[in-house]
Phi, psi and omega in degrees: 000136181293159177276325173216138175251129178248128189253126173232121179269117177233155177213105174069043181236044186305323181268005176263349194289314194282319184289326180299315180301313182297319179284335173292321182298314192289313191283325188255027182289123177102352178258143179268120183219167166224146171243115181261097185284128174251120176267116184258063174078035186287146182261003183259218176256031188300298184305320173308301186303320171308308184290340178282352174300319169058059189214127174295342184283342180260134184232133180258135165251103185265114182272152186296329175212184172285103184263348186101168189286324181298313178296321182289326182293315180300318179304310185290319185296314175309331175272346188284141181231002174283158182306323185238145185229127187239138173251143182212139171297152182262015195250009172072009172279336164278147187262115175298343169297342179276345189297313174313314174300313176306309175308320187287322183286332178281334185281309182277330183263001181054049164289143165289331183203133164244118185256142181277148170240113187291093179277145184046066183288131195260064179233170178294142179302297199279325194274329187234317185278315188288322176292330182292311183297319183302305181311308182295324173296308182294325179292304180311310184289318171297318188259344177083005179274093177279078185236143187291315192237074182288344178270002178284129182279337185290108170220164164221141183230162177280149181307311174313316182298307186285323183291351180275356184236157179234120186260125173210181186063239180231043181264038177272334180287334186259022187304312189303314174300322187293304185300327180295311177308323179278009172110355184289122179247332182276080188235147178215181178222162184211126183306129172236167175288144173223126187245154177290152180279136180262322183237151178073184184232152180294146186259010182249129174215174185300336173305342173278356180304314178299323180295320178299309174303326187276321172297329181289324174298321173296320181294315169302330168296307184296335179288313192265335191219014180298325177265355181213060189298336185286340178285331177282296186285331190289316179302305185301317183295315175301312178292307181300312182303318178309310180306305182296332174283324177297319182295316182287330180292319184290319169305324174299308185296332173282334173292314174310325185273358177089018173280152177268123180247356186282137192085356181280140174321306197296332183285323171292332175287327189287321186288321186289325175292327175292317172298317189296321190289311181310312184293325184289318181296319176294332177291317171304330176284313186300316173296332186280321174289319175305324183283336169292319174300314189301321180286311199283324182290332178257014180049037176275150179255142177284011178215159182238122181272143181276298177210165171232128188223161183288153186268075172203165185271148171280126188255000000 
C-alpha cells in the first residue's frame, strides 16, 4: 500500500501536464506515492501527454465524457490506495512543493484533513477573488465550517476520511462539510503557495454562482436534517396544516351563521394550506423511509466510532 495517493483532475490541460508531472516528481522525492490523473473527457491531447510521462507511479483514469470536477474527483478517490490522499488542481496554480509539509502535518499531528489556504492569490479581483470571498462567507455562516478558503483544491486527508464521503453533482466545493458530516472533527488549514495560470484558460466563471447557492441549500439540509428529514418537512407541514384547518374552521363558523363564503380568497387559501400541509408531511415520511433505505441497504451506520480501547489507564 502506498503512503500517499495524489489525485489530479484535468480537462483540456495539455500544456500543463509535463511541467506538473516534473514538479510532482521533484516535490515528492523520497515519498512512496502514486499520482492519479483523471482525464475528464478532454478534447485536446491531454491524455497523450499523460501517457508520455512513462512512470509506473503515474496512473491515467480516462472518463468516457466530461462529467464535471466532482465526479472526476470521486473517480480518482475510488482508485486511490494510499494511507493519505491529496487533491490538487491540474492547472499549475497549486504548488506540489506544499504537499510534503501538509503530509507531515496530517501524519504527525493526526489530523483528519489539512486544507490549503491560497496565500497571495494570483487571480482576477472581480471575477474570481470577490465572488470567492462572498461564497466563502456564505458557506461558513450556513454550514458552520469556519475555514478561510473553501475553494482551494489542495487538501490532504486520511484514507478513511475521504473514502467515507461521496462527491457528486458539484459538491467538490463542500468537501470539508461532507467529511465533517461523516464524523471528521480534526480539520485544520495552512497557507500554501498560489501561482498565476501560465497555460490554458480558466474553467471558472460567474455562471457558477447560482449552482454554488443551490448546493449550499442542499448542504444546509444535509447538516441539519440528513438523518431526520421528517423534522424538517414535518414541522413545515404541521404548521401549514394547522393554519389551514384554523382558517377552514373560521369559515365553517361563518357559514353556519348564514354568511356566504363561496369564492372568498380566504377559502382558497385555507384549502391550499391544508393540501400543502398534507403534502409536506407525506414528503417527510417518504424522505424518512428513503434515509432508512440508504443506511440499511449499504449497511452504513448513522455514527462513526473513533476507537475502541480497554477501559483502563495506560501506565
